[in-house]
Amino acid sequence: MPILTIESTCDETAAAVIADDGSVLGHCVATQEALHEQFRGVVPEVAARAHVERILPVIDNAIRESGVSRDALTHVAVADRPGLAGSLLVGLTAAKTLALAWRIPLVAVNHLHAHLYACEMSSVNSVYPCIGLVVSGGHTSLYDCQGPLDLEYLGGTIDDAAGEAFDKVAAMLQLGFPGGPAVSKLAAKGDPESHRFPRSMIREDNFDFSFSGLKTAVRYAIVGPGQQDFSKVVLSDQAKADLCASFEAAVVDVLVAKCEKAIRQFSRRQLIVGGGVAANGSLRKRLQQSALEGQFELTIAPMNLCTDNAVMGAIALEKIKRGEFSSLDLDVTPGLQRGF
Ligand code: KG4
Ligand code: ZN
């Protein structure tokens, strides 16, 4: 019996129809990139309003694509945490309304756990138990995962998320938004050793990350200490590529080192990686090398399920199996504190 899943945590409005065996019957994502590009980052108010415009057409498209009759939908699932409050509220309100109107149960989904579930969905054998890394625009979090819903938070960023750092470096180099794909493309043409950027917290005995010092180091390399005005800086394409490659290498070094440490410390044989930054080619390659050397299995979310989507909301099926439903007075949990 199929379920409807809804995702609106940040700047993608998405819906999917998933069969009870996890197969995807229909899905739709409306991206807001064009709206936020002029601000070089997501503007929460703009994002929330755009969700309001898009949510119903997106749900309608997903259901239509699935060929499933609305009467056949058995549950409505929605990401209720973490994310931007205004964005979350739009998805939650839509989900509650449909749950009430169609008299079906509401299932709340943790968006970060869903990013990791994208790995389970693409794997022939179950990936659990494992170490899980979520690297996205809003989060960089490491977990010890006993199962899809049983995750212990080990650590995360104490300042910027990895994707946020990509976006900010892209903004400094005027490469557009979102920055990850553009930085990654240029990095492929650059020398990762041209700048020695900091690998913050890499040797600290914990699972936390910090990317704001790296971002500042890149800024200094572009405009010098104390300067903010990037508009007057003229850099050759090669100089930009070298900066991107060195920045990317610093991010990848830290992410890989902390994953290896967690694998060792918790004696896990499997690593799973999800979130927008998991689409990064250099990170994927380095993790594959590390898995070969460390003799652990690696499952990275497939490219189409790295950035935000509602397909990974299939994790709701696991909650349904457990009988974990939410009532209609559910509120959103933006999760501004660490530990999600
Ligand atoms: O998971 P996601 O869609 O949204 C959040 O939950 O935050 O991740 C978006 C982030 C953006 O910061 C974007 O720049 C980054 O993922 N990203 C990448 C790549 N593709 C997307 N970062 C590095 N390399 C990429 N290829
Ligand atoms: Zn996400």
Coordinates of C-alpha atoms and ligand atoms in Angstrom, one line a residue:
M1 CA 0.0 0.0 0.0
P2 CA 1.7 3.2 -1.1
I3 CA 2.5 6.2 1.0
L4 CA 3.0 9.9 0.2
T5 CA 6.2 11.6 1.4
I6 CA 6.8 15.3 1.6
E7 CA 10.1 17.3 2.0
S8 CA 10.4 21.0 2.5
T9 CA 13.2 21.4 5.1
C10 CA 15.3 24.0 3.2
D11 CA 15.0 25.2 -0.4
E12 CA 13.7 22.1 -2.3
T13 CA 10.0 21.4 -2.4
A14 CA 9.6 17.7 -3.0
A15 CA 7.1 14.8 -2.8
A16 CA 7.1 11.2 -3.6
V17 CA 4.9 8.2 -3.7
I18 CA 6.6 5.0 -2.3
A19 CA 5.2 1.5 -2.4
D20 CA 5.4 -0.6 0.8
D21 CA 8.4 -2.6 -0.6
G22 CA 10.3 0.8 -0.9
S23 CA 10.0 1.1 -4.7
V24 CA 9.5 4.6 -5.9
L25 CA 6.2 5.0 -7.9
G26 CA 6.4 8.7 -8.5
H27 CA 8.4 11.8 -7.3
C28 CA 8.8 15.4 -8.0
V29 CA 11.4 18.1 -6.8
A30 CA 11.0 21.8 -7.4
T31 CA 14.3 23.5 -6.8
Q32 CA 14.5 27.2 -5.7
E33 CA 18.1 27.7 -6.8
A34 CA 17.3 30.5 -9.1
L35 CA 15.4 32.4 -6.4
H36 CA 18.4 32.3 -3.9
E37 CA 21.2 32.8 -6.4
Q38 CA 21.1 36.6 -6.3
F39 CA 21.6 36.4 -2.5
R40 CA 24.4 33.7 -2.8
G41 CA 22.7 31.7 -0.1
V42 CA 19.2 30.5 1.0
V43 CA 17.0 33.3 2.4
P44 CA 14.6 31.7 4.8
E45 CA 11.7 34.0 4.1
V46 CA 12.0 33.6 0.4
A47 CA 12.3 29.8 0.8
A48 CA 9.2 29.6 2.9
R49 CA 7.1 31.6 0.5
A50 CA 8.3 29.6 -2.5
H51 CA 7.3 26.4 -0.7
V52 CA 3.8 27.8 -0.3
E53 CA 3.5 28.3 -4.0
R54 CA 5.0 25.0 -5.0
I55 CA 3.9 22.4 -2.4
L56 CA 0.5 21.5 -3.8
P57 CA 1.6 21.3 -7.5
V58 CA 4.6 19.2 -6.4
I59 CA 2.4 16.8 -4.5
D60 CA 0.0 16.6 -7.3
N61 CA 2.8 15.9 -9.8
A62 CA 4.2 13.1 -7.7
I63 CA 0.8 11.4 -7.3
R64 CA 0.0 11.8 -10.9
E65 CA 3.3 10.3 -12.0
S66 CA 2.8 7.3 -9.7
G67 CA -0.5 6.5 -11.3
V68 CA -1.8 5.7 -7.8
S69 CA -5.3 6.9 -6.8
R70 CA -5.4 9.2 -3.9
D71 CA -7.7 6.8 -2.1
A72 CA -5.0 4.2 -2.2
L73 CA -2.5 6.3 -0.2
T74 CA -2.3 4.8 3.3
H75 CA 0.0 7.3 5.1
V76 CA 1.4 10.8 4.7
A77 CA 5.0 11.3 5.9
V78 CA 6.8 14.6 6.2
A79 CA 10.2 15.8 7.3
D80 CA 9.5 17.7 10.6
R81 CA 13.2 18.3 11.5
P82 CA 15.8 19.7 11.3
G83 CA 15.6 22.7 8.9
L84 CA 14.4 26.2 8.4
A85 CA 11.4 26.8 10.6
G86 CA 9.3 28.6 7.9
S87 CA 10.2 25.9 5.3
L88 CA 9.4 23.0 7.6
L89 CA 6.0 24.6 8.6
V90 CA 4.8 24.6 5.0
G91 CA 5.5 20.9 4.5
L92 CA 4.1 19.9 7.9
T93 CA 0.9 22.0 7.4
A94 CA 0.3 20.4 4.0
A95 CA 0.9 16.9 5.4
K96 CA -1.4 17.5 8.4
T97 CA -4.1 18.8 6.1
L98 CA -3.9 15.8 3.8
A99 CA -3.8 13.4 6.8
L100 CA -6.9 15.0 8.2
A101 CA -8.8 15.2 4.9
W102 CA -7.9 11.7 3.7
R103 CA -8.2 10.2 7.2
I104 CA -4.8 8.6 7.1
P105 CA -2.0 8.6 9.7
L106 CA 0.8 11.2 9.8
V107 CA 4.4 10.0 10.0
A108 CA 7.2 12.4 11.0
V109 CA 10.6 11.9 9.5
N110 CA 14.0 13.2 10.6
H111 CA 15.6 14.7 7.5
L112 CA 19.2 13.8 8.4
H113 CA 18.2 10.2 9.1
A114 CA 16.5 10.2 5.7
H115 CA 19.7 11.4 4.0
L116 CA 21.4 8.2 5.4
Y117 CA 18.4 6.0 4.5
A118 CA 19.1 6.9 0.8
C119 CA 22.1 4.6 1.2
E120 CA 20.0 1.7 2.6
M121 CA 17.6 2.2 -0.3
S122 CA 20.4 1.8 -2.9
S123 CA 22.1 -1.2 -1.3
V124 CA 21.3 -4.8 -2.0
N125 CA 22.1 -5.9 1.6
S126 CA 21.2 -3.9 4.6
V127 CA 23.9 -1.3 5.5
Y128 CA 23.2 -1.4 9.2
P129 CA 24.9 -1.5 11.7
C130 CA 27.3 1.2 10.3
I131 CA 28.9 4.6 10.8
G132 CA 26.8 7.3 9.0
L133 CA 28.1 10.7 7.8
V134 CA 25.6 13.3 6.7
V135 CA 27.3 16.1 4.8
S136 CA 24.9 18.8 3.5
G137 CA 24.4 22.5 3.2
G138 CA 23.1 22.7 6.8
H139 CA 24.7 19.8 8.6
T140 CA 27.9 17.8 9.0
S141 CA 27.0 15.0 11.4
L142 CA 28.5 11.7 12.3
Y143 CA 26.5 8.8 13.8
D144 CA 26.8 5.3 15.0
C145 CA 23.8 3.6 13.4
Q146 CA 22.3 0.4 14.8
G147 CA 19.4 0.7 12.4
P148 CA 17.6 3.3 10.3
L149 CA 15.9 4.8 13.3
D150 CA 18.4 3.9 16.0
L151 CA 21.2 6.4 15.6
E152 CA 23.7 7.7 18.2
Y153 CA 25.0 11.2 17.4
L154 CA 28.8 11.1 17.7
G155 CA 29.6 14.6 16.7
G156 CA 29.1 17.4 14.1
T157 CA 30.2 20.8 13.0
I158 CA 30.6 23.4 15.7
D159 CA 30.2 26.2 13.1
D160 CA 29.7 26.0 9.4
A161 CA 28.5 22.9 7.6
A162 CA 30.7 21.5 4.9
G163 CA 28.2 22.4 2.1
E164 CA 27.8 25.9 3.6
A165 CA 31.6 26.3 3.3
F166 CA 31.4 25.2 -0.3
D167 CA 28.7 27.8 -0.9
K168 CA 30.6 30.6 0.8
V169 CA 33.8 29.9 -1.1
A170 CA 31.8 29.9 -4.3
A171 CA 30.3 33.3 -3.3
M172 CA 33.8 34.7 -2.7
L173 CA 34.9 33.5 -6.1
Q174 CA 31.6 34.7 -7.7
L175 CA 30.8 31.2 -8.9
G176 CA 27.1 31.3 -8.3
F177 CA 24.8 29.3 -5.9
P178 CA 24.7 26.6 -4.9
G179 CA 28.5 26.6 -4.8
G180 CA 29.3 22.9 -4.3
P181 CA 29.0 21.8 -7.9
A182 CA 30.8 24.9 -9.3
V183 CA 33.7 24.7 -6.8
S184 CA 34.0 21.0 -7.5
K185 CA 34.1 21.5 -11.2
L186 CA 36.9 24.1 -11.0
A187 CA 38.7 22.1 -8.4
A188 CA 39.2 19.3 -10.9
K189 CA 41.4 21.7 -12.9
G190 CA 43.4 23.0 -10.0
D191 CA 46.4 22.0 -7.8
P192 CA 45.2 20.8 -4.4
E193 CA 48.7 21.5 -3.0
S194 CA 48.9 25.1 -4.2
H195 CA 47.6 26.4 -0.9
R196 CA 48.0 24.8 2.5
F197 CA 44.7 25.4 4.1
P198 CA 43.9 24.3 7.7
R199 CA 42.5 20.9 8.5
S200 CA 40.7 22.1 11.6
M201 CA 40.1 19.6 14.5
I202 CA 41.5 16.7 12.4
R203 CA 43.6 15.4 15.2
E204 CA 41.2 16.2 18.1
D205 CA 40.0 13.2 19.9
N206 CA 36.3 13.7 19.1
F207 CA 34.0 13.5 16.1
D208 CA 33.4 17.3 15.7
F209 CA 34.2 19.4 12.7
S210 CA 34.9 23.1 12.1
F211 CA 34.9 24.7 8.7
S212 CA 34.8 28.4 9.5
G213 CA 38.6 28.7 9.9
L214 CA 39.0 27.1 6.5
K215 CA 36.6 29.6 5.0
T216 CA 38.5 32.5 6.5
A217 CA 41.8 31.1 5.3
V218 CA 40.3 31.0 1.7
R219 CA 39.1 34.6 2.2
Y220 CA 42.6 35.7 3.3
A221 CA 44.1 33.9 0.3
I222 CA 41.8 35.9 -2.0
V223 CA 41.6 39.4 -0.5
G224 CA 44.0 39.4 2.4
P225 CA 43.3 39.7 6.2
G226 CA 40.6 42.2 7.2
Q227 CA 39.3 42.8 3.7
Q228 CA 35.8 41.9 2.7
D229 CA 35.4 43.3 -0.8
F230 CA 35.7 40.6 -3.4
S231 CA 34.4 42.6 -6.2
K232 CA 37.7 44.3 -7.0
V233 CA 39.7 41.0 -7.0
V234 CA 40.7 39.7 -10.4
L235 CA 41.9 36.2 -10.4
S236 CA 42.9 34.0 -13.4
D237 CA 40.9 30.9 -14.0
Q238 CA 43.9 28.8 -12.9
A239 CA 44.2 30.8 -9.6
K240 CA 40.5 30.1 -8.9
A241 CA 40.9 26.5 -9.8
D242 CA 43.9 26.2 -7.4
L243 CA 42.0 27.8 -4.6
C244 CA 39.0 25.5 -5.1
A245 CA 41.2 22.4 -5.3
S246 CA 43.1 23.3 -2.1
F247 CA 39.9 24.1 -0.3
E248 CA 38.2 20.9 -1.4
A249 CA 41.2 18.8 -0.4
A250 CA 41.1 20.3 3.1
V251 CA 37.4 19.5 3.5
V252 CA 37.8 16.0 2.1
D253 CA 40.8 15.3 4.3
V254 CA 38.9 16.1 7.5
L255 CA 35.7 14.3 6.5
V256 CA 37.6 11.1 5.6
A257 CA 39.8 11.2 8.7
K258 CA 36.8 11.5 11.1
C259 CA 35.0 8.7 9.3
E260 CA 38.0 6.4 9.5
K261 CA 38.4 7.3 13.2
A262 CA 34.7 6.4 13.9
I263 CA 35.0 3.1 11.9
R264 CA 38.0 2.1 14.0
Q265 CA 36.7 3.3 17.4
F266 CA 33.3 1.6 17.0
S267 CA 34.7 -1.5 15.1
R268 CA 32.2 -1.0 12.4
R269 CA 32.6 -2.7 9.0
Q270 CA 30.3 -0.3 7.0
L271 CA 30.3 3.4 6.3
I272 CA 27.3 5.2 4.7
V273 CA 27.4 8.8 3.5
G274 CA 24.5 11.0 2.4
G275 CA 23.6 14.7 1.8
G276 CA 24.4 17.2 -0.9
V277 CA 28.2 17.2 -0.4
A278 CA 28.2 13.4 -0.9
A279 CA 27.8 14.2 -4.6
N280 CA 31.3 15.6 -4.5
G281 CA 33.5 13.5 -6.9
S282 CA 36.7 14.1 -4.9
L283 CA 35.1 13.0 -1.6
R284 CA 33.6 9.9 -3.2
K285 CA 36.9 8.9 -4.7
R286 CA 38.8 9.4 -1.4
L287 CA 36.2 7.5 0.6
Q288 CA 36.5 4.6 -1.9
Q289 CA 40.3 4.5 -1.5
S290 CA 39.9 4.7 2.3
A291 CA 37.4 1.8 2.2
L292 CA 39.8 -0.3 0.2
E293 CA 42.7 0.4 2.5
G294 CA 40.6 0.1 5.7
Q295 CA 38.7 -3.0 4.5
F296 CA 35.3 -1.6 5.3
E297 CA 32.3 -1.5 3.1
L298 CA 31.2 1.8 1.7
T299 CA 27.8 2.9 0.5
I300 CA 27.4 6.5 -0.7
A301 CA 24.0 7.8 -1.6
P302 CA 23.3 7.6 -5.3
M303 CA 23.9 10.9 -7.1
N304 CA 20.2 11.6 -7.6
L305 CA 19.5 11.0 -3.9
C306 CA 22.3 13.2 -2.5
T307 CA 20.6 16.6 -2.5
D308 CA 17.2 17.1 -0.9
N309 CA 14.4 14.9 -2.2
A310 CA 11.3 13.2 -0.9
V311 CA 12.3 9.7 -2.1
M312 CA 14.5 9.2 0.9
G313 CA 11.4 9.9 3.0
A314 CA 10.9 6.1 2.4
I315 CA 12.4 5.9 5.9
A316 CA 8.8 6.5 7.0
L317 CA 8.1 2.8 6.1
E318 CA 10.4 1.9 9.0
K319 CA 8.4 4.0 11.4
I320 CA 5.2 2.6 10.1
K321 CA 6.5 -0.9 10.8
R322 CA 7.1 0.2 14.3
G323 CA 3.7 1.8 14.6
E324 CA 5.3 5.2 15.2
F325 CA 2.8 7.9 14.2
S326 CA 2.4 11.5 15.0
S327 CA -0.7 13.4 16.1
L328 CA -2.1 16.5 14.3
D329 CA -0.7 18.8 17.0
L330 CA 2.9 18.0 15.8
D331 CA 5.1 21.1 15.6
V332 CA 8.4 21.5 13.6
T333 CA 11.8 21.1 15.3
P334 CA 14.2 23.4 13.4
G335 CA 17.0 22.0 15.6
L336 CA 19.3 24.9 15.9
Q337 CA 21.4 23.1 18.5
R338 CA 23.8 20.4 17.6
G339 CA 23.0 16.7 18.1
F340 CA 20.4 15.9 15.3
Ligands
KG4_1 O1 21.5 18.0 1.2 P1 21.3 19.3 0.6 O2 20.5 19.3 -0.7 O3 20.6 20.3 1.5 C1 20.7 20.3 2.9 O4 20.0 19.5 3.5 O5 21.4 21.2 3.4 O6 22.8 19.9 0.3 C2 23.0 21.0 -0.4 C3 24.5 21.3 -0.3 C4 24.8 22.7 -0.8 O7 25.6 23.4 0.2 C5 25.6 22.4 -2.1 O8 26.6 23.4 -2.4 C6 26.3 21.1 -1.7 O9 25.2 20.4 -1.0 N1 26.7 20.3 -2.9 C7 28.0 20.0 -3.1 C8 28.0 19.3 -4.4 N2 26.7 19.2 -4.8 C9 25.9 19.8 -3.9 N3 29.1 20.2 -2.4 C10 30.3 19.8 -3.0 N4 30.3 19.1 -4.2 C11 29.2 18.9 -4.9 N5 29.3 18.2 -6.1
ZN2 ZN 19.3 17.8 3.2

